[in-house]
Amino acid sequence: MRGPRRGRALRHTRLQVVLAVAAIAAAVALPVVLISVGGGVSAHELASLQNAGYQIVVSAAGLHGISHAHALAERILAVGSVSAASPVLSVDVDAYTTSGALSPVLAEGVIPAQFGPTLSPAERGLFPSPLPLGDPTDLRHFDNGSYSGPATYDVLISFPFASAEHVGTGDTLLLSPTTNRSLGTLYNVTGVFGVLPTLLGPTGAFLVLLPLSDLQTMTGFGPSASATVPDAADTVQVAVTGAVAVSPSALAVVRGSIQALVPLYSVTSLAQEAQQLESANAVLTGFYLALSSVGLTIGLLFLALVLLRRVEAEHRSIGIRRALGLPGWSIAGGIVREGLLLSVLGALTGILAGYLVVEGLATWATSTVQEAAALARFDPTVLAEIALGVAGLSLLASAVASRAALRLEIGEALR
Amino acid sequence: MNDAAPRPPELELANVSRTYFAGGAEEVRALRTLDLRIASGSFVSVEGPSGCGKTTMLNLVGLLDAPTSGEVRWDGHSVGGLSDRERARLRLRSVGFIFQRFYLLPTLTAQENVELPMRALGLPREDRTRRAAELLSEVGLSDRGRAFPHQLSGGEEQRVAVARALANQPGLLLADEPTGELDSGNTRAILDLLVRVRSARSATLLLVTHNPEVAARAGRHLTMRDGSVVRDVAGN
Ligand SMILES: Nc1ncnc2c1ncn2[C@@H]1O[C@H](COP(=O)(O)OP(=O)(O)OP(=O)(O)O)[C@@H](O)[C@H]1O
Ligand SMILES: [Mg+2]
């Protein structure tokens, strides 16, 4: 076993060791990437849920499914502890600038005085205050559903839209529910607002904000006799007073009262949604771990193989130790140590590789993936759990090899 | 170590045979119906031509191997029923093996090789370091403790093996040509050491040798041929 033969055998084993470590590393890198990115994204969504300016959402099945939005908002506002009830109608419309450029935008119709209080602190800083939409309560134009009062024709536009289309405060903007320009209505741009970066959702970039009644008349989701839903909205976002917002039980009571008003609509609190999000994330994490257990099994098989080869290569030393009467644990100890060392090395390599992959995605991937990767969270507890799990499982591989070592025929091993 | 070291066992081979089955129909009858009693504390030399079964017999006596038929007894009790763990424990505590081929661990230094059995017995580091150094100096290697086996000459390796065999102060010393690689000066020194250790603790010493001078120090002389003891005489 000396000379070149020994050298070749050594390179051979080294290659196997590298392969085993790489297999474990690959198996570890996968869940590290998935869990850290998935966890980061859901933590981000959770944070935006928890930081929202409203706590309860009323929604209906189907598009623009809430009817009598103005009246409903009034009734919800009358419920105790409710500080704002803001119906929101979102419709895709076409916007024509004075230069004639056409771009599709998402138009949101709101009651200005109700919309303001449902903004989160972060959002509030992005809007001019007070909202420069002429009719704060939207009741002059709406006028008990007749829509015969004077409309303001005020519109706020998002900063990305403003800069992309070179429009600003004081300009006019033609909004049309169809591609037919002649059906459009001319609005005055009275302000520009910033948007928060959103993730994996409809982008808020090309957004315009106008009084609810204006959007309803423009799109026919209001006064027309043919409208299936009169005075329509998609959701009513409800803000509650401070003390109730932080008390789950008090919030549940308010939610119940609102649900009683609208038994056919769904009324959810964001806390509930957050909880669902969290449990969904836990399920996903479990799924990711199960998925990577396949790779891990392969890695551990490799490890067992390497350790068995090591036992084979060192059968003489093992034979000597056993001949001297050294106890089993002292012989198995070396194998277990080696297994632990290799698996921990693999786990650390995998964690590092996972980290680098996420960093790489955050730098070079396409936009959505990049955004998601940038949110990744490397939770030391989770990483430690993964590393510990791998190390624990490596004991299985060590056990297989140790068993082989302790079953070695001493006489044979010493020949 | 423990002052009340157990008295060395009375050894008995009753109708023992050992046949190696080396794959297929080929078999080697290394020992055939051996009957032998070795009194506690005696010094027995074993001679015989190569391949006559000397090492095989030592392996059976030292619990490294089990007979194909017959019984090996320590103090009248058959050791055949002992578990692997019990046999290992007995080897560690009570048997000092000086292997024919030394069997030092290549990755450990001379000092560490000598310490190994003491470590397995849980001796404190300080004690075992001191004792290993003492033993190495007794075999004339006080300055070679840090050398690895491949850095030692055959004779030096053999002397490290002797030191290791004495580490746990065993009651039974099994020496398989312990002076085969040594010059006459070292042969005498090692032999003196073994004899001294034996009489100090009235250990049993079973010594395989081709050297008549060495054999002459024993109190009983066995000669083997073809797996049997053909001569068994007392006296020195
Ligand atoms: N594990 C084994 N498998 C097969 N044959 C073996 C084995 N061990 C020993 N033998 C054979 O058994 C016989 C006795 O061997 P043993 O080692 O006991 O001889 P020995 O008297 O010690 O010889 P030497 O003086 O050369 O050391 C030999 O023929 C040897 O080839
Ligand atoms: Mg021999």
XYZ file of C-alpha atoms and ligand atoms in Angstrom:
683
model
C 0.000 0.000 0.000
C 2.904 2.369 -0.487
C 4.042 4.328 -3.487
C 1.931 5.196 -6.527
C -0.788 2.640 -5.791
C -1.439 4.222 -2.471
C -1.435 7.665 -4.071
C -4.065 6.643 -6.579
C -6.219 5.081 -3.883
C -5.947 8.276 -1.900
C -7.084 10.440 -4.822
C -9.896 8.003 -5.335
C -11.122 8.379 -1.780
C -10.698 12.111 -1.925
C -12.964 12.254 -4.973
C -15.565 10.186 -3.168
C -15.402 12.446 -0.159
C -15.854 15.480 -2.384
C -18.826 13.846 -4.112
C -20.479 12.955 -0.827
C -20.011 16.443 0.555
C -21.301 17.934 -2.702
C -24.377 15.697 -2.680
C -25.208 16.718 0.880
C -24.525 20.347 0.032
C -26.875 20.207 -2.945
C -29.541 18.595 -0.803
C -29.166 21.329 1.791
C -28.945 24.226 -0.666
C -32.382 23.474 -2.137
C -34.432 23.955 1.035
C -32.217 26.841 2.108
C -33.123 28.715 -1.077
C -36.798 27.771 -1.030
C -37.354 28.376 2.644
C -35.445 31.614 2.860
C -37.061 33.114 -0.233
C -40.525 31.737 0.565
C -40.210 32.870 4.159
C -38.994 36.287 3.094
C -41.854 36.807 0.660
C -44.500 35.723 3.092
C -42.927 37.782 5.861
C -43.078 40.760 3.537
C -46.742 40.142 2.765
C -47.421 39.564 6.408
C -45.798 42.851 7.269
C -47.841 44.681 4.663
C -50.983 43.041 6.044
C -50.067 43.980 9.568
C -49.056 47.507 8.622
C -52.133 48.178 6.506
C -54.213 51.170 7.458
C -57.355 49.041 7.581
C -58.099 45.876 9.506
C -61.244 44.420 7.961
C -62.184 43.825 4.331
C -65.689 43.337 2.995
C -65.731 41.654 -0.383
C -68.218 39.979 -2.654
C -68.034 37.141 -5.093
C -67.477 38.183 -8.691
C -66.125 41.334 -10.258
C -67.416 44.616 -8.802
C -69.841 42.572 -6.733
C -70.646 44.959 -3.908
C -73.780 46.973 -4.562
C -74.962 50.211 -2.977
C -71.419 50.979 -1.941
C -72.107 54.524 -0.718
C -74.965 53.444 1.513
C -73.106 50.395 2.727
C -70.112 52.496 3.700
C -72.432 54.745 5.744
C -73.984 51.779 7.544
C -70.590 50.229 8.309
C -69.323 53.571 9.534
C -72.209 53.607 12.001
C -70.929 50.393 13.622
C -69.161 51.076 16.895
C -65.362 51.468 16.828
C -65.273 51.795 13.037
C -63.272 54.875 12.095
C -63.447 54.631 8.310
C -65.244 52.546 5.693
C -63.777 53.014 2.253
C -65.427 51.399 -0.760
C -62.996 50.823 -3.619
C -63.878 50.088 -7.237
C -61.035 49.102 -9.549
C -61.544 49.151 -13.306
C -59.106 49.003 -16.180
C -59.544 52.053 -18.387
C -57.637 53.716 -21.159
C -55.936 57.032 -20.584
C -55.236 59.527 -23.361
C -52.807 62.326 -22.651
C -53.046 65.687 -24.380
C -50.320 64.541 -26.718
C -52.671 61.730 -27.744
C -50.656 58.873 -26.224
C -52.777 55.974 -25.062
C -51.975 53.787 -22.098
C -54.044 51.367 -20.086
C -54.288 52.309 -16.421
C -55.955 50.904 -13.384
C -58.515 53.414 -12.190
C -59.524 53.244 -8.543
C -62.699 54.958 -7.480
C -62.785 55.988 -3.829
C -64.589 58.273 -1.412
C -61.714 60.636 -0.620
C -62.619 61.285 3.021
C -62.920 57.556 3.722
C -59.938 56.471 1.611
C -57.436 58.691 3.417
C -57.816 57.098 6.881
C -57.364 53.573 5.456
C -53.870 54.336 4.212
C -50.985 52.843 6.131
C -48.504 55.282 7.665
C -46.055 54.428 4.889
C -48.639 55.056 2.167
C -49.918 58.211 3.782
C -46.590 59.909 3.188
C -46.910 59.257 -0.528
C -50.212 61.109 -0.975
C -50.817 64.826 -0.924
C -52.785 65.744 2.180
C -55.610 66.411 2.194
C -56.408 64.436 -0.950
C -56.979 67.046 -3.647
C -60.127 65.411 -4.995
C -62.753 68.145 -4.969
C -65.674 66.442 -3.214
C -64.422 64.744 -0.027
C -67.610 62.800 0.686
C -68.461 62.141 -2.980
C -72.058 63.047 -2.197
C -72.572 66.089 -4.420
C -72.256 64.128 -7.653
C -73.633 60.886 -6.255
C -76.565 62.789 -4.800
C -78.527 59.837 -3.375
C -77.790 57.674 -6.371
C -79.102 59.992 -9.020
C -75.613 61.004 -10.181
C -77.166 64.279 -11.253
C -75.024 66.540 -9.092
C -71.933 68.269 -10.426
C -68.914 66.026 -10.882
C -65.453 67.363 -9.967
C -63.549 65.756 -12.836
C -60.531 65.624 -10.532
C -58.011 62.780 -10.851
C -54.802 61.895 -9.026
C -52.146 60.028 -10.965
C -49.286 57.819 -9.826
C -45.750 59.048 -10.034
C -44.556 56.293 -12.429
C -47.438 57.070 -14.787
C -46.835 60.794 -14.537
C -43.181 60.461 -15.377
C -43.718 57.874 -18.111
C -46.363 59.929 -19.911
C -45.005 63.370 -19.006
C -48.219 64.560 -17.413
C -48.493 66.429 -14.152
C -50.663 68.567 -11.947
C -52.674 71.057 -14.016
C -52.690 68.892 -17.147
C -55.787 67.171 -18.456
C -56.261 63.485 -19.002
C -58.938 61.766 -21.061
C -60.164 58.537 -19.478
C -62.275 56.117 -21.479
C -63.782 52.786 -20.438
C -63.221 51.415 -23.933
C -60.729 51.916 -26.676
C -63.236 54.281 -28.199
C -61.776 57.654 -27.457
C -64.973 59.536 -28.145
C -66.633 57.848 -25.147
C -63.990 59.352 -22.854
C -64.325 62.008 -20.200
C -61.795 64.777 -19.649
C -60.278 65.008 -16.146
C -58.048 67.542 -14.453
C -54.924 66.171 -12.879
C -54.966 67.668 -9.377
C -52.061 65.757 -7.857
C -49.448 63.051 -8.132
C -48.888 60.277 -5.577
C -46.071 57.824 -5.027
C -46.516 54.066 -4.943
C -44.911 51.486 -2.700
C -43.049 48.744 -4.443
C -45.425 45.814 -4.578
C -44.552 42.229 -4.922
C -45.985 39.600 -7.217
C -49.288 41.465 -7.212
C -50.910 43.820 -9.721
C -48.474 46.621 -10.018
C -49.538 49.929 -8.611
C -47.345 51.683 -11.077
C -49.954 52.861 -13.590
C -52.672 53.857 -11.257
C -55.126 56.725 -11.200
C -57.380 57.688 -8.315
C -60.713 59.441 -8.771
C -64.001 59.862 -6.951
C -66.021 56.665 -6.788
C -69.080 58.194 -8.440
C -66.990 59.501 -11.341
C -65.574 56.070 -12.074
C -69.037 54.514 -11.706
C -70.647 56.863 -14.242
C -67.705 56.580 -16.607
C -67.751 52.782 -16.622
C -71.468 52.179 -16.165
C -71.002 50.422 -12.838
C -73.310 52.895 -11.230
C -76.294 54.720 -12.511
C -77.177 52.953 -15.725
C -80.398 50.996 -15.644
C -78.716 48.037 -17.283
C -76.037 47.769 -14.586
C -76.442 44.471 -12.762
C -74.874 46.005 -9.693
C -75.880 49.570 -8.942
C -73.352 51.749 -7.108
C -70.751 48.981 -7.387
C -67.507 48.448 -5.525
C -65.041 45.570 -5.242
C -64.283 45.887 -1.580
C -65.005 48.024 1.396
C -61.868 48.524 3.463
C -62.708 49.159 7.085
C -60.451 50.878 9.613
C -61.179 50.577 13.323
C -60.094 52.762 16.187
C -56.633 52.190 17.643
C -57.490 50.124 20.702
C -59.676 47.719 18.761
C -57.092 47.306 16.005
C -54.627 45.651 18.353
C -57.131 43.460 20.188
C -58.019 40.307 18.264
C -61.138 39.687 20.333
C -62.459 43.230 19.987
C -61.698 43.080 16.276
C -63.651 39.857 16.017
C -66.664 41.535 17.601
C -66.542 44.389 15.099
C -66.113 41.934 12.272
C -69.176 40.070 13.518
C -71.259 43.234 13.596
C -70.304 44.074 10.022
C -70.976 40.529 8.875
C -74.466 40.839 10.384
C -75.071 43.861 8.143
C -73.980 42.010 5.007
C -74.680 38.309 5.486
C -74.042 37.555 1.802
C -70.643 39.203 1.599
C -67.440 37.875 2.988
C -66.014 39.860 5.877
C -62.457 38.988 6.844
C -60.020 40.590 9.177
C -56.460 40.976 7.971
C -55.318 39.197 11.116
C -57.202 36.145 9.864
C -55.563 36.499 6.497
C -52.190 36.839 8.138
C -52.850 33.678 10.070
C -53.813 31.844 6.904
C -50.719 33.148 5.224
C -48.586 31.935 8.060
C -50.070 28.475 8.078
C -49.778 28.286 4.303
C -46.139 29.183 4.663
C -45.628 26.494 7.291
C -47.166 23.925 4.939
C -44.878 25.083 2.146
C -41.821 24.884 4.378
C -42.706 21.326 5.282
C -43.170 20.543 1.628
C -39.792 22.007 0.741
C -38.130 19.946 3.454
C -39.851 16.788 2.256
C -38.749 17.570 -1.278
C -35.147 17.999 -0.256
C -35.198 14.787 1.754
C -34.894 12.978 -1.568
C -31.606 14.722 -2.279
C -30.554 14.255 1.296
C -31.124 10.513 1.080
C -28.813 10.355 -1.912
C -26.231 12.434 -0.072
C -26.382 10.169 2.939
C -26.083 7.064 0.790
C -22.942 8.586 -0.644
C -21.713 9.309 2.844
C -22.391 5.744 3.957
C -20.497 4.524 0.925
C -17.532 6.749 1.697
C -17.474 5.607 5.307
C -17.728 1.973 4.264
C -14.826 2.436 1.877
C -12.929 4.034 4.707
C -13.604 1.020 6.918
C -12.398 -1.188 4.097
C -9.254 0.870 3.571
C -8.515 0.878 7.282
C -9.557 -2.650 8.037
C -6.100 -3.437 9.325
C -6.036 -0.548 11.787
C -9.526 -1.478 12.882
C -8.416 -5.075 13.268
C -5.473 -3.979 15.436
C -7.695 -1.863 17.651
C -10.113 -4.699 18.100
C -7.288 -7.166 18.727
C -6.009 -4.903 21.482
C -9.490 -5.087 22.970
C -10.441 -1.453 22.448
C -14.169 -1.063 23.107
C -16.622 -0.715 20.234
C -17.353 2.917 20.961
C -13.743 3.899 20.526
C -13.664 2.213 17.130
C -17.073 3.539 16.053
C -16.182 6.945 17.476
C -13.724 7.686 14.710
C -16.255 6.739 12.057
C -19.009 8.791 13.662
C -16.659 11.758 13.953
C -15.749 11.495 10.310
C -19.414 11.168 9.295
C -20.302 14.205 11.381
C -17.420 16.181 9.981
C -18.335 15.424 6.378
C -22.042 16.035 6.881
C -21.500 19.296 8.722
C -19.071 20.328 6.015
C -21.727 19.435 3.439
C -24.424 21.303 5.339
C -22.287 24.427 5.690
C -21.319 24.280 2.031
C -24.986 23.864 1.143
C -26.043 26.803 3.285
C -23.334 28.935 1.735
C -24.307 27.763 -1.764
C -27.968 28.490 -1.043
C -27.062 31.934 0.199
C -24.979 32.624 -2.896
C -27.761 31.389 -5.187
C -30.251 33.717 -3.529
C -27.810 36.608 -3.713
C -27.196 35.788 -7.361
C -30.911 35.725 -8.079
C -31.347 39.018 -6.282
C -28.691 40.535 -8.503
C -29.132 38.980 -11.902
C -32.543 37.329 -12.188
C -35.554 38.771 -14.020
C -37.574 41.335 -12.147
C -40.133 39.260 -10.241
C -37.636 36.614 -9.179
C -35.183 39.342 -8.315
C -37.705 41.094 -6.081
C -38.573 37.850 -4.347
C -34.923 36.927 -3.849
C -34.166 40.351 -2.445
C -36.742 39.690 0.283
C -35.126 36.394 1.312
C -34.600 35.917 5.001
C -31.867 33.684 6.361
C -33.247 32.650 9.688
C -30.325 31.357 11.796
C -32.651 29.057 13.720
C -33.928 27.379 10.569
C -30.429 27.090 9.131
C -29.145 25.595 12.371
C -32.057 23.152 12.376
C -31.232 22.048 8.847
C -27.549 21.602 9.691
C -28.412 19.708 12.874
C -30.890 17.539 11.011
C -28.274 16.619 8.440
C -25.712 15.909 11.140
C -28.270 13.761 12.957
C -29.072 11.818 9.826
C -25.370 11.306 9.175
C -25.383 9.169 12.304
C -27.384 6.650 10.284
C -24.634 6.467 7.686
C -22.046 6.222 10.464
C -24.043 3.466 12.119
C -23.970 1.395 8.936
C -20.200 1.821 8.620
C -19.578 1.256 12.336
C -21.538 -1.945 12.195
C -19.362 -3.131 9.346
C -16.236 -2.168 11.308
C -17.367 -4.045 14.407
C -18.285 -7.121 12.410
C -14.892 -7.343 10.808
C -13.285 -10.734 11.472
C -10.212 -9.817 13.512
C -8.106 -12.633 12.098
C -9.012 -11.681 8.566
C -8.379 -7.999 9.163
C -4.911 -8.665 10.530
C -3.655 -10.842 7.681
C -3.200 0.701 37.987
C -5.304 -1.517 40.203
C -3.090 -2.933 42.925
C -5.218 -6.028 43.254
C -4.423 -7.186 39.743
C -6.238 -10.443 39.148
C -4.122 -13.530 39.321
C -3.208 -14.652 35.796
C -5.570 -17.317 34.556
C -4.857 -20.972 34.431
C -4.974 -21.738 30.700
C -6.296 -24.907 29.179
C -6.733 -26.068 25.608
C -8.957 -29.146 25.595
C -9.071 -31.157 22.402
C -8.670 -27.981 20.417
C -8.432 -27.902 16.648
C -8.454 -24.990 14.275
C -9.054 -25.359 10.584
C -8.966 -22.419 8.186
C -11.351 -22.580 5.297
C -9.722 -20.439 2.699
C -12.450 -20.352 0.129
C -13.747 -23.362 -1.777
C -12.739 -26.851 -0.740
C -9.244 -25.783 0.283
C -8.714 -26.041 3.986
C -5.724 -25.713 6.267
C -5.645 -27.694 9.479
C -3.503 -25.274 11.470
C -4.055 -27.056 14.800
C -5.153 -30.636 15.351
C -6.480 -31.937 18.663
C -4.290 -29.960 20.950
C -4.418 -30.668 24.688
C -2.467 -28.284 26.813
C -2.473 -26.836 30.297
C -0.468 -23.786 31.223
C -0.194 -22.984 34.888
C -0.778 -19.475 36.144
C 2.489 -17.550 36.306
C 4.569 -19.923 34.260
C 7.029 -19.030 31.517
C 6.599 -21.246 28.476
C 8.566 -21.123 25.240
C 7.105 -22.372 21.977
C 9.265 -23.493 19.095
C 8.568 -25.115 15.771
C 8.956 -24.628 12.065
C 7.139 -21.969 10.152
C 3.480 -22.744 9.586
C 3.209 -25.304 12.383
C 0.477 -23.325 14.152
C 2.278 -21.294 16.813
C 0.539 -18.008 16.065
C -2.756 -19.827 15.697
C -2.370 -21.255 19.186
C -1.479 -17.862 20.666
C -4.564 -16.333 19.016
C -6.768 -18.980 20.602
C -5.249 -18.558 24.045
C -5.465 -14.772 23.751
C -9.151 -14.786 22.762
C -8.499 -13.383 19.304
C -9.833 -16.456 17.643
C -12.139 -19.356 18.429
C -11.353 -23.040 17.896
C -13.045 -25.063 15.190
C -13.606 -27.781 17.785
C -12.648 -28.296 21.410
C -12.568 -25.754 24.204
C -10.335 -22.955 25.406
C -10.643 -22.491 29.167
C -9.484 -19.741 31.460
C -9.383 -20.938 35.050
C -11.490 -23.896 34.083
C -14.224 -21.842 32.457
C -14.828 -22.117 28.768
C -14.376 -18.786 27.036
C -16.378 -19.937 24.018
C -19.601 -18.576 25.446
C -18.299 -15.068 26.021
C -19.667 -12.242 23.942
C -17.458 -10.194 21.651
C -17.612 -7.372 24.130
C -16.557 -9.550 27.079
C -13.703 -11.020 25.093
C -12.533 -7.542 24.080
C -12.678 -6.449 27.704
C -10.571 -9.427 28.778
C -8.028 -8.778 26.019
C -7.750 -5.160 26.998
C -7.320 -5.793 30.724
C -5.612 -9.125 30.990
C -3.749 -9.925 27.800
C -0.620 -8.278 26.489
C -0.096 -9.287 22.900
C 3.247 -8.777 21.178
C 2.283 -9.554 17.615
C 4.634 -11.212 15.217
C 4.108 -8.355 12.787
C 4.067 -5.647 15.473
C 0.739 -4.192 14.349
C 1.432 -0.650 15.397
C -1.158 1.868 14.275
C 0.472 3.787 11.426
C -1.292 7.062 12.116
C -0.237 7.224 15.762
C 3.184 8.064 17.171
C 5.129 5.531 19.205
C 4.023 7.264 22.382
C 0.371 7.293 21.275
C 0.554 3.631 20.299
C 1.686 2.777 23.801
C -0.973 5.011 25.346
C -3.801 3.546 23.289
C -4.734 0.591 25.547
C -4.517 2.799 28.644
C -6.759 5.380 27.022
C -9.321 2.693 26.318
C -9.235 1.779 30.005
C -9.932 5.392 30.896
C -6.604 6.145 32.540
C -6.150 9.887 33.135
C -4.057 11.570 30.480
C -1.249 12.486 32.868
C -0.885 8.948 34.171
C -0.859 7.333 30.795
C 1.585 9.844 29.342
C 3.954 9.228 32.201
C 3.591 5.481 32.052
C 4.032 5.389 28.262
C 7.221 7.426 28.598
C 8.493 5.036 31.287
C 7.757 2.006 29.137
C 9.427 3.542 26.092
C 12.493 4.288 28.147
C 12.506 0.692 29.461
C 12.669 -0.598 25.896
C 15.379 1.937 25.093
C 13.284 4.322 23.028
C 12.892 7.298 25.344
C 13.833 9.683 22.545
C 11.615 8.132 19.842
C 8.198 8.746 21.393
C 7.152 11.244 18.782
C 8.172 9.108 15.815
C 5.569 7.423 13.635
C 5.933 3.695 12.937
C 7.128 4.261 9.381
C 9.958 6.369 10.788
C 11.132 3.497 13.005
C 13.371 0.567 12.203
C 11.944 -2.938 12.454
C 13.647 -3.485 15.775
C 12.363 -0.170 17.121
C 8.830 -0.989 16.000
C 9.120 -4.312 17.770
C 10.197 -2.630 20.973
C 7.278 -0.168 20.780
C 5.027 -3.203 20.394
C 6.559 -4.679 23.561
C 5.965 -1.435 25.444
C 2.346 -1.339 24.272
C 1.778 -4.945 25.347
C 2.923 -4.065 28.867
C 0.823 -0.885 29.101
C -2.149 -2.245 31.016
C -0.008 -4.552 33.191
C -1.618 -7.709 31.830
C -1.486 -10.995 33.681
C -1.025 -12.927 30.476
C 1.772 -12.021 28.088
C 1.652 -13.567 24.626
C 4.836 -12.834 22.735
C 5.048 -13.962 19.131
C 8.762 -13.831 18.298
C 9.240 -10.617 20.267
C 12.946 -10.517 19.521
C 12.869 -11.648 15.911
C 14.083 -8.315 14.625
C 16.567 -7.538 17.368
C 20.324 -7.798 17.714
C 21.706 -9.821 20.589
C 22.055 -6.802 22.877
C 18.484 -5.678 22.429
C 17.266 -9.261 22.495
C 18.757 -9.670 25.917
C 17.378 -6.352 27.136
C 13.831 -7.087 25.951
C 13.948 -10.564 27.326
C 15.192 -9.230 30.674
C 12.320 -6.781 30.679
C 9.750 -9.476 29.966
C 11.201 -11.776 32.580
C 11.342 -8.986 35.120
C 7.744 -7.921 34.474
C 6.628 -11.512 34.664
C 8.220 -12.227 37.982
C 7.251 -8.861 39.461
C 3.578 -9.639 38.958
C 3.845 -13.372 38.523
C 2.365 -13.045 35.060
C 2.105 -15.898 32.636
C 4.458 -15.558 29.680
C 3.938 -17.584 26.531
C 6.744 -16.863 24.126
C 7.225 -18.043 20.571
C 10.832 -18.013 19.437
C 13.276 -19.592 17.050
C 16.170 -18.446 19.204
C 17.488 -21.267 21.475
C 19.076 -18.748 23.840
C 15.765 -17.056 24.338
C 13.938 -20.326 24.732
C 16.492 -21.374 27.321
C 15.211 -18.732 29.767
C 11.776 -20.397 29.930
C 10.725 -22.893 32.576
C 8.920 -25.077 30.109
C 9.552 -25.733 26.430
C 6.973 -26.713 23.837
C 7.879 -27.828 20.359
C 5.192 -27.933 17.709
C 4.967 -29.581 14.336
C 2.037 -29.696 11.895
C -0.459 -28.326 14.338
C 0.450 -30.517 17.269
C 2.728 -30.272 20.276
C 5.379 -32.906 19.699
C 7.652 -32.148 22.663
C 6.887 -30.694 26.076
C 9.800 -30.528 28.533
C 10.406 -28.633 31.756
C 13.493 -26.955 33.149
C 16.081 -24.341 32.345
N -6.425 -16.793 8.349
C -5.872 -17.865 7.777
N -6.458 -18.394 6.682
C -5.934 -19.506 6.096
N -4.857 -20.105 6.515
C -4.223 -19.639 7.600
C -4.697 -18.469 8.290
N -3.870 -18.205 9.338
C -2.926 -19.174 9.292
N -3.133 -20.010 8.270
C -2.343 -21.212 7.965
O -2.308 -21.996 9.130
C -1.046 -22.555 9.291
C -0.500 -22.164 10.643
O -0.278 -20.782 10.654
P 0.427 -20.009 11.841
O 0.390 -18.591 11.540
O -0.183 -20.445 13.106
O 1.918 -20.570 11.744
P 3.182 -20.170 12.615
O 3.584 -21.386 13.314
O 2.892 -18.992 13.423
O 4.224 -19.835 11.479
P 5.404 -18.716 11.490
O 6.521 -19.275 12.310
O 5.783 -18.622 10.079
O 4.834 -17.491 12.044
C -0.219 -22.070 8.145
O -0.191 -23.085 7.165
C -0.918 -20.872 7.638
O -0.755 -20.770 6.256
Mg 3.566 -17.112 13.450
